[in-house]
XYZ file of C-alpha atoms in Angstrom:
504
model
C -23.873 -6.142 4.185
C -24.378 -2.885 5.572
C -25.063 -2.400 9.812
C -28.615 -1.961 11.180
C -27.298 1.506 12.545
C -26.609 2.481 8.500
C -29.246 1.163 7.123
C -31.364 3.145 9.938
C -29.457 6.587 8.673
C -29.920 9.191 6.323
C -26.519 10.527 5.338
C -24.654 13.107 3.848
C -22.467 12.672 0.424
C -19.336 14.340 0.198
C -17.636 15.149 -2.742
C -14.557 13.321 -4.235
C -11.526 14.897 -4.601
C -10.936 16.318 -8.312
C -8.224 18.053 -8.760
C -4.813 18.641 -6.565
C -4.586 20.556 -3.730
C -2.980 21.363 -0.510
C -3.353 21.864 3.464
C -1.787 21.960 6.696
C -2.898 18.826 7.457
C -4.431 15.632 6.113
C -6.382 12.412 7.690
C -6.707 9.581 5.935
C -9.944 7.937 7.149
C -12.933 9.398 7.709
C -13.915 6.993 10.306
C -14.585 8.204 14.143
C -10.755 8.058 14.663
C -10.387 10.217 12.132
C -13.257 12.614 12.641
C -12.815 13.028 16.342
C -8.775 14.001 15.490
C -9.895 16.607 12.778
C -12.171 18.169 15.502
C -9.380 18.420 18.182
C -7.658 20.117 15.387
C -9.908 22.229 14.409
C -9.968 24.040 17.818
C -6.918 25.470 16.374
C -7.459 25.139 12.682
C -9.685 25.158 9.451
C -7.212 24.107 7.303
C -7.699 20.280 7.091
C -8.575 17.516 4.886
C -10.355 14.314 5.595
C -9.905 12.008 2.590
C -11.608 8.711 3.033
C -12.241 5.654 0.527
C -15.519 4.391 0.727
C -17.805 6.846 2.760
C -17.743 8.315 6.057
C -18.104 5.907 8.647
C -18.861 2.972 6.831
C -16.105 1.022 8.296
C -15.919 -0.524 12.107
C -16.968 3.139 13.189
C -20.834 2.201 11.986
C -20.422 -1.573 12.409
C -19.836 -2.004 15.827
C -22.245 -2.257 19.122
C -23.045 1.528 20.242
C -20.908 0.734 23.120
C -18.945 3.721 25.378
C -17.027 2.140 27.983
C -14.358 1.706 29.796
C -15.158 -1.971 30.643
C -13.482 -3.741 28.245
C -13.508 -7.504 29.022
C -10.691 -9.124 31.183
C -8.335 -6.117 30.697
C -7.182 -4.359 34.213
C -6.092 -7.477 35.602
C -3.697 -7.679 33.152
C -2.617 -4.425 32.601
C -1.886 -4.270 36.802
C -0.487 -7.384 36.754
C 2.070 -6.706 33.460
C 2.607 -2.515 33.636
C 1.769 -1.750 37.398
C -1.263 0.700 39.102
C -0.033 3.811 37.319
C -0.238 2.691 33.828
C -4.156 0.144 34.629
C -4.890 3.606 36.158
C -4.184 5.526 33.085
C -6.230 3.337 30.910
C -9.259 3.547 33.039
C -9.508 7.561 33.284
C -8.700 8.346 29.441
C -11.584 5.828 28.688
C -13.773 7.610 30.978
C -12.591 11.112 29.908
C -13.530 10.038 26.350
C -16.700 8.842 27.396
C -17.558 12.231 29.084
C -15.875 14.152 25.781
C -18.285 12.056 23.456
C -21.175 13.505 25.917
C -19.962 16.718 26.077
C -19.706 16.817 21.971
C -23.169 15.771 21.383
C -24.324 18.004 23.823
C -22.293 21.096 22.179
C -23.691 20.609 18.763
C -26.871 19.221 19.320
C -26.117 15.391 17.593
C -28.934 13.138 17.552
C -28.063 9.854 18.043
C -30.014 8.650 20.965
C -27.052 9.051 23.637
C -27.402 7.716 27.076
C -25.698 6.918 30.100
C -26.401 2.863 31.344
C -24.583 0.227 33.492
C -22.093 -2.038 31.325
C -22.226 -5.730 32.676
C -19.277 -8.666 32.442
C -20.428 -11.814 33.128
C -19.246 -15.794 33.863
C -21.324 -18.416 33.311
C -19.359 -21.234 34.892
C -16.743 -21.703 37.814
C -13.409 -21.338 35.867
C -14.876 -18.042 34.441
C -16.115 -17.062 38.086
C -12.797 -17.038 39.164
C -11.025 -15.018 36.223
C -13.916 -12.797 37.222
C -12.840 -12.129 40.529
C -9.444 -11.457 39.494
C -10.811 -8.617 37.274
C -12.907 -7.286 40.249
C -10.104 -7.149 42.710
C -8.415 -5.211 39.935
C -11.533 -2.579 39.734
C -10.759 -2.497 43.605
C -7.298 -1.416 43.320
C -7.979 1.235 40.765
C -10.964 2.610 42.585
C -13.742 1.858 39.603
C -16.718 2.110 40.856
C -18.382 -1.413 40.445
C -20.913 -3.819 41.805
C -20.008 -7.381 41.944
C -22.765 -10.081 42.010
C -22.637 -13.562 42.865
C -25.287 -16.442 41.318
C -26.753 -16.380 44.807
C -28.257 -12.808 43.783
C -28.730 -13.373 40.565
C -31.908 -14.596 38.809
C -30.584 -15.785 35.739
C -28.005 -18.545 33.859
C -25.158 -16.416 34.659
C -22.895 -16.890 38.124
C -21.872 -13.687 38.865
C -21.367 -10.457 37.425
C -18.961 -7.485 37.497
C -20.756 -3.909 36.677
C -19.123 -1.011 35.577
C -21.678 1.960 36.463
C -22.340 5.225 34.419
C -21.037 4.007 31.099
C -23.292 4.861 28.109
C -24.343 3.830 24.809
C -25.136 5.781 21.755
C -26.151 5.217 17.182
C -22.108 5.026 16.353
C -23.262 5.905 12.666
C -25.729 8.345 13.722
C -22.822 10.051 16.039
C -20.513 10.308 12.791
C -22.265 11.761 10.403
C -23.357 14.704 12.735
C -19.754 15.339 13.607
C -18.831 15.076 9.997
C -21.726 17.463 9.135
C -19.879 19.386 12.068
C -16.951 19.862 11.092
C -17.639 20.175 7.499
C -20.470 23.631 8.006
C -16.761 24.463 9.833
C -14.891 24.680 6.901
C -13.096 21.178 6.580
C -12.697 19.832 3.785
C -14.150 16.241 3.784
C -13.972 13.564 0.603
C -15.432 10.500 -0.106
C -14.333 8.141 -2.677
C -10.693 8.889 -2.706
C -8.171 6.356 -2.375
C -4.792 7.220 -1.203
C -2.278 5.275 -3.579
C 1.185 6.809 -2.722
C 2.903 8.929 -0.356
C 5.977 10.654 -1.244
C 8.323 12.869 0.946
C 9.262 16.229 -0.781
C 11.501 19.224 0.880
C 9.999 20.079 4.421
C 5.912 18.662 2.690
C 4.284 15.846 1.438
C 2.808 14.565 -1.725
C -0.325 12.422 -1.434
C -1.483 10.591 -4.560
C -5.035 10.766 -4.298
C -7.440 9.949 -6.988
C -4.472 10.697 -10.093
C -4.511 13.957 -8.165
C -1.501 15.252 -5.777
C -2.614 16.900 -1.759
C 0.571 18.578 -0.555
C 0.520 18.321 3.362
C 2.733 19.495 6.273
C 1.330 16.721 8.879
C -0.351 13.693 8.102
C -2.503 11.265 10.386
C -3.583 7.553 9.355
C -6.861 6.717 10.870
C -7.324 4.132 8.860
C -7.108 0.555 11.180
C -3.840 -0.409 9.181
C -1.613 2.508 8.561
C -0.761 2.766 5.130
C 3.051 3.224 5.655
C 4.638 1.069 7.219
C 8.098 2.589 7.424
C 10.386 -0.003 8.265
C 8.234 -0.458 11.844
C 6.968 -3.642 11.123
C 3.544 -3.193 12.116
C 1.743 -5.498 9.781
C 3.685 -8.258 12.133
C 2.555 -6.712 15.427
C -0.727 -6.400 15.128
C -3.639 -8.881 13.832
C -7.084 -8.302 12.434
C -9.965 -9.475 13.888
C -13.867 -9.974 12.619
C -17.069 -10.962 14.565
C -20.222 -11.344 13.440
C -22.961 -9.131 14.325
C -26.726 -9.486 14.952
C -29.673 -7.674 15.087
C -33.237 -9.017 16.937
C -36.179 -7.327 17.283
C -38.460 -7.508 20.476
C -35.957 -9.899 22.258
C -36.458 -10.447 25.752
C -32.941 -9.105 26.964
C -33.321 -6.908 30.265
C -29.601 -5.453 30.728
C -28.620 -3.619 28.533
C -24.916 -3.652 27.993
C -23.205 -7.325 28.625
C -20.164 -8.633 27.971
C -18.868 -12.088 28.309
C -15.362 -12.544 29.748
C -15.056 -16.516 28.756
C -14.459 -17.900 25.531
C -18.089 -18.877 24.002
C -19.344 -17.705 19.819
C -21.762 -15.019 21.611
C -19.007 -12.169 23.362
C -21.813 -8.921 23.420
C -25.011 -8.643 23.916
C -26.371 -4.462 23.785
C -30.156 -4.052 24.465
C -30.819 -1.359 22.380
C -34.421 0.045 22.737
C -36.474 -2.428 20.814
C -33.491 -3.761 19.476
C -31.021 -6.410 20.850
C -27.654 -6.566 19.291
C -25.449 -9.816 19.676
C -21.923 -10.138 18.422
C -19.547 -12.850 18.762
C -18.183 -15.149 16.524
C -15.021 -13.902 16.969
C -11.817 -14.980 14.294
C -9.480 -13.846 12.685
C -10.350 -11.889 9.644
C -10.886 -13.959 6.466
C -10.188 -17.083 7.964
C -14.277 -17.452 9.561
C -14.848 -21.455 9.900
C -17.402 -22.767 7.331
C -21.216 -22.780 9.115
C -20.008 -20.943 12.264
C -22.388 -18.054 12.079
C -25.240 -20.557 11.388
C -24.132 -21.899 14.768
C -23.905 -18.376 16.207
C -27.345 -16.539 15.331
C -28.808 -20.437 17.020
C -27.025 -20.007 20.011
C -28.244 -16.073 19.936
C -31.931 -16.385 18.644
C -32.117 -19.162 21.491
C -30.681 -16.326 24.301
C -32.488 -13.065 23.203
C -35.666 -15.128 22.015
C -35.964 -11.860 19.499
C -37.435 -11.650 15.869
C -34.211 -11.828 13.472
C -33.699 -8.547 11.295
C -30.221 -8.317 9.829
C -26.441 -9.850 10.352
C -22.828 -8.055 9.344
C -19.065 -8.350 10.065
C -17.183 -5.823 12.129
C -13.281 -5.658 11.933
C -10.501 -4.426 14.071
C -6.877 -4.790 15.072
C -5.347 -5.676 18.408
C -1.903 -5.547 19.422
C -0.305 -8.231 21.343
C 0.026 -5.973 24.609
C -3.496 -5.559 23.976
C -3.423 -1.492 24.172
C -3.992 0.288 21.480
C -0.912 2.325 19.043
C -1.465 6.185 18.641
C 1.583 8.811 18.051
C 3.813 9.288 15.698
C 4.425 6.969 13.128
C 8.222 6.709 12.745
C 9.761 9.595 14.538
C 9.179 13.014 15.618
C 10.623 14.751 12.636
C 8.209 13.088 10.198
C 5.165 14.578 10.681
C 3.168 11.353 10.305
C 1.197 10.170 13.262
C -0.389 6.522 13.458
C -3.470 5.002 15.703
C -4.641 1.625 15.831
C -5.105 -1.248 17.173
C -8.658 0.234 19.771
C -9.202 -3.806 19.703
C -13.102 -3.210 19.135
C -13.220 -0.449 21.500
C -13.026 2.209 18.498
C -15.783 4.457 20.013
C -13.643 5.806 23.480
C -10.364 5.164 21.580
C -10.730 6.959 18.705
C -11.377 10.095 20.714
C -8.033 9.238 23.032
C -6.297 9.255 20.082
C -7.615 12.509 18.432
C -7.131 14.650 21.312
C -3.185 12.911 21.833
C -2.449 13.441 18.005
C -4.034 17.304 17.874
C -1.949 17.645 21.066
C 1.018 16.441 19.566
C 0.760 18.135 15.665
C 0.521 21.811 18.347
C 3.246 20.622 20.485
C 0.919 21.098 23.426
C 1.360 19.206 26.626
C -0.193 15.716 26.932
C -0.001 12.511 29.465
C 2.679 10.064 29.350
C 1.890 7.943 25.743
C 2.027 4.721 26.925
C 0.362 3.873 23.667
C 3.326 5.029 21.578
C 3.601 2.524 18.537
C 7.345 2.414 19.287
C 6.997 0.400 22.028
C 8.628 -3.021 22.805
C 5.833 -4.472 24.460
C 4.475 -5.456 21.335
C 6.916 -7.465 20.311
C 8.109 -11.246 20.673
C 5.417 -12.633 22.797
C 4.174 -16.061 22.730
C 0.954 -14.227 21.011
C 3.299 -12.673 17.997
C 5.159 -16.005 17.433
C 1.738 -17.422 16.896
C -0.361 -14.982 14.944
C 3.011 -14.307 12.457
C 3.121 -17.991 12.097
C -0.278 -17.967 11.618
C 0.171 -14.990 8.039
C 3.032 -17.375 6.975
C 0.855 -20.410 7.042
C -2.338 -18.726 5.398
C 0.618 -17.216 2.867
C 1.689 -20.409 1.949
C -1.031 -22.921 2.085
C -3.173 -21.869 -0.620
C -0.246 -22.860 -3.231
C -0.459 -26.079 -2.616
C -4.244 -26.241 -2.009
C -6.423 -28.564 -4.587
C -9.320 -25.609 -5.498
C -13.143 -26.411 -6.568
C -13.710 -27.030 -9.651
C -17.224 -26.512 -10.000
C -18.793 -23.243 -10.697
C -20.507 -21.485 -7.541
C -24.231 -21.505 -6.810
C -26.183 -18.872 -6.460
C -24.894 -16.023 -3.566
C -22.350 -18.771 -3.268
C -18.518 -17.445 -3.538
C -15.750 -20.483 -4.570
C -11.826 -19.948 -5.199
C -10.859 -21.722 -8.701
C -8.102 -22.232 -10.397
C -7.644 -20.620 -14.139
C -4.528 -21.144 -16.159
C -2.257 -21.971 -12.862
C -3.207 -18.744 -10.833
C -6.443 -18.711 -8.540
C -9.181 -16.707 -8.631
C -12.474 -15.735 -6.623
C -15.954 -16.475 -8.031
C -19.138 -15.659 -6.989
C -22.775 -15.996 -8.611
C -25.023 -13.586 -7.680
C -29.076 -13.451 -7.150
C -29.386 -13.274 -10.944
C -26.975 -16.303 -11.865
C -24.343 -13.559 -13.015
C -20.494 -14.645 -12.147
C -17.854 -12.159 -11.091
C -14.287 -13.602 -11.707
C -11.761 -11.075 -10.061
C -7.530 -11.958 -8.860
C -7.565 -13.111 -5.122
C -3.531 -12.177 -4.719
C -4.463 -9.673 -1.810
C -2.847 -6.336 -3.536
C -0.874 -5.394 -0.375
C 1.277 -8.814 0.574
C 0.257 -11.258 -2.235
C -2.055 -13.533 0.743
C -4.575 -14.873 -1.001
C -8.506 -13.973 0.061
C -10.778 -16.258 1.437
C -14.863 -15.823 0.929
C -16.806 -13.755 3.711
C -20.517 -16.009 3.553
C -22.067 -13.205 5.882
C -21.015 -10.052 3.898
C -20.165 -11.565 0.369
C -16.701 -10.317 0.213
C -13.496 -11.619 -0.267
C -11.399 -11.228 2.648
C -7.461 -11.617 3.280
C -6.286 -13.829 6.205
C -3.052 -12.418 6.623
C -3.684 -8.420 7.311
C -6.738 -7.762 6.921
C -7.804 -6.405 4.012
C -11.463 -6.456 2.819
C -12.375 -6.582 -1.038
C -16.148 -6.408 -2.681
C -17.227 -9.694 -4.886
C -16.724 -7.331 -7.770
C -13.211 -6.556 -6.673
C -13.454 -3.323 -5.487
C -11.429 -2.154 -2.496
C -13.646 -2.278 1.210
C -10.784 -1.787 3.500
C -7.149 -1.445 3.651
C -4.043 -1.963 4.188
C -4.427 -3.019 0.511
C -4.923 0.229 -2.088
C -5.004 -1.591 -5.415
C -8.777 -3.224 -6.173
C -8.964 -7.150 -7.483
C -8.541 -7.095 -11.379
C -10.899 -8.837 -12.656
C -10.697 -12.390 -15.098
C -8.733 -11.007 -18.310
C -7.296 -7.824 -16.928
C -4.028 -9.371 -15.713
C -2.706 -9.561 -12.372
C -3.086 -7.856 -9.385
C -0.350 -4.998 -8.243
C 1.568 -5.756 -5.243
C 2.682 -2.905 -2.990
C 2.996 -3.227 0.552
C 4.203 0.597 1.108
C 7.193 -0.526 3.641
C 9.683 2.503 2.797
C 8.416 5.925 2.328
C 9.932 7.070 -0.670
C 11.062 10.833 -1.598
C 9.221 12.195 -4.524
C 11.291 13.149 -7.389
C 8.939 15.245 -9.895
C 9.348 18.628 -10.114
């Protein structure tokens, strides 16, 4: 189901790519991640492609909040208490930088989307929380943030104190990336929509992107795509997890704050007073592994907080790393040319702009901060965390073949996984009693997908991927669509080498 901030939108269509070409550089995703690094880029030049799958920014770019912060849950604490002052510090200011880049781009080019600067709020609502609170506002002390803190003694409301975070801002994510697209496209790049990247070769000193049955030829190129779609021997689909929560949208609630942000562990994490509009999201799990009737329990829990008029629900995805920062720089090594970000761990809409000033930075060889996001790192490695969440994909890999499966058809908007001749598939009935029978072997790993209730889509549990009821690819790391009942088995290809291409 599509976001209240798309549904809201008028957007642009771009074309999809038709025959071969070639350019400098590509990005695959046209996300914000990926928009934001083609317009560091194109300070310097035109000769860029943005190739995305769906359309622009119909991924977590125009599902999320409208947050811009730098106040992202119980984080400084952490990073003070595992990396030290310099690195916490580091964090804080590129956030903030972003924050004032995103201003200063809307500004530039005149892109309505209702920007504005606001206080962002995290709150406890018991003792234990109270005092993991604290710890985070000490940190905010050591790094100079500029903060109130509020006790329940002040405050006129459930909660029992609250950390603020002041001149952070809030903006229409969707609204945001479709004027930069429009941007950057009246500039001269070259943006498509409805092109699926299905192989990556290595040829000479180039390489050979297999787009659409049709071949890009590119010096550098930059996934900004969640999930990069090489792994390259690096292991990232083991150190990093994806994550969904459910979002939704009230009108007239009775919400006074505008930004809040829960730091305990309850179903509703976010609450954004939007206007007229009040946006909850919480819910959180892991993707495609939601428990049965928990968002029924969630939009309760919310319609009894915001007291608002129910409009419309979605999912939002992400991935987070187990150091919790995010991965942006080069994928492999320096010689490569391929350059990797992920993991913004629902903070996309700062992030993504961190990342596409570091990677332009990088593809010019121009001078840049320390990366202490480099996806090379250790730190995100052989944790308790990774243990669990890679036990986690082997269990979800496994348990599914020994699984009895229903074996009564679905009812209607109803999705089921059934068995047919030994191998399972997914079916869902739709509004006019019509069944769609399509392979549930996720393409990329061979996990198989579970049923999204809230967006009608089958989901896999293991890395993230995101299919349509009909079968048709949502997001990656997978690039092969479910084959539908008849038309054999799904292709497997989980891209870990990066082969050299041998046509001539």
């Amino acid at each position: 189901m599509n976001s209240f901030w798309i549904t809201q939108a008028n957007s642009q269509a771009y074309p999809t790519l038709s025959n071969s070409t070639n350019a400098s550089i590509v990005i695959i995703g046209g996300g914000l991640c990926g928009l934001a690094t083609a317009y560091y880029l194109s300070q310097n030049t035109k000769d860029i492609i943005i190739v995305e799958a769906d359309r622009i920014a119909y991924g977590a770019s125009g599902r999320s909040t409208g947050k811009i912060s730098a106040q992202h849950g119980y984080i400084y604490h952490n990073l003070l208490t595992r990396y030290g002052k310099k690195l916490a510090k580091q964090y804080y200011e590129e956030n903030t930088a972003a924050l004032a880049a995103i201003d200063e781009i809307i500004k530039k080019h005149a892109i309505a989307c209702d920007f504005e600067y606001c206080d962002a709020t995290l709150y406890a609502m018991n003792e234990e929380e109270v005092k993991t609170l604290e710890k985070e506002y000490q940190a905010y002390l050591s790094l100079d943030i500029p903060c109130t803190y509020q006790t329940a003694d002040s405050l006129k409301s459930p909660m029992q104190a609250q950390l603020t975070m002041h001149h952070q801002a809030r903006f229409d994510p969707y609204r945001y990336a479709i004027g930069l697209a429009s941007y950057l496209a009246k500039k001269g790049i070259r943006i498509f929509e409805h092109s699926t990247l299905r192989d990556i070769k290595k040829a000479d000193d180039c390489y050979h992107l297999y787009v659409n049955e049709h071949i890009i030829t590119a010096h550098d190129v930059v996934f900004a795509t969640q999930f990069p779609f090489l792994d390259d021997k690096r292991f990232y689909f083991a150190r990093m997890y994806s994550e969904q929560e459910q979002i939704i949208a009230f009108a007239k609630a009775n919400i006074k704050q505008q930004m809040l942000l829960h730091i305990g562990n309850h179903p509703i994490q976010s609450i954004h007073a939007y206007h007229d509009h009040t946006l909850v999201a919480g819910n959180s799990h892991k993707s495609g592994q939601m428990k049965k009737d928990s968002y029924n329990e969630l939009q309760k829990l919310a319609q009894a907080w915001v007291q608002g008029r129910f409009l419309t629900q979605w999912s939002s995805q992400d991935y987070i790393t187990f150091d919790k920062l995010p991965m942006i720089g080069y994928l492999s090594s320096e010689k490569e040319h391929l350059y990797f970000a992920s993991g913004f761990r629902k903070w996309g809409n700062t992030t993504s702009h961190i990342a596409g000033k570091r990677i332009a930075a990088m593809i010019f060889h121009q001078p840049y901060q320390e990366n202490i996001f480099a996806p090379a790192r250790l730190s995100s490695f052989f944790s308790l965390s990774f243990v669990k969440e890679n036990g986690n994909v082997l269990y979800e890999f496994f348990k599914r073949k020994r699984k009895a499966e229903d074996v009564d058809f679905p009812s209607v908007n109803e999705g089921k996984i059934m068995n047919f001749d030994d191998h399972l598939y997914g079916v869902y009935c739709d509004e006019h009693n019509m069944l769609f029978i399509v392979d549930i072997t996720c393409p990329h790993a061979g996990c198989i997908c579970n049923f999204n209730t809230v967006d009608k889509t089958w989901d896999c549990p293991c890395h993230g991927s995101r299919f349509s009821y009909q079968g048709n690819i949502i997001k990656g790391p997978a690039q092969y669509h479910l084959n539908a009942f008849g038309d054999g088995f799904n292709t497997l290809d989980p891209h870990f080498l990066l082969k050299d291409d041998d046509t001539k």
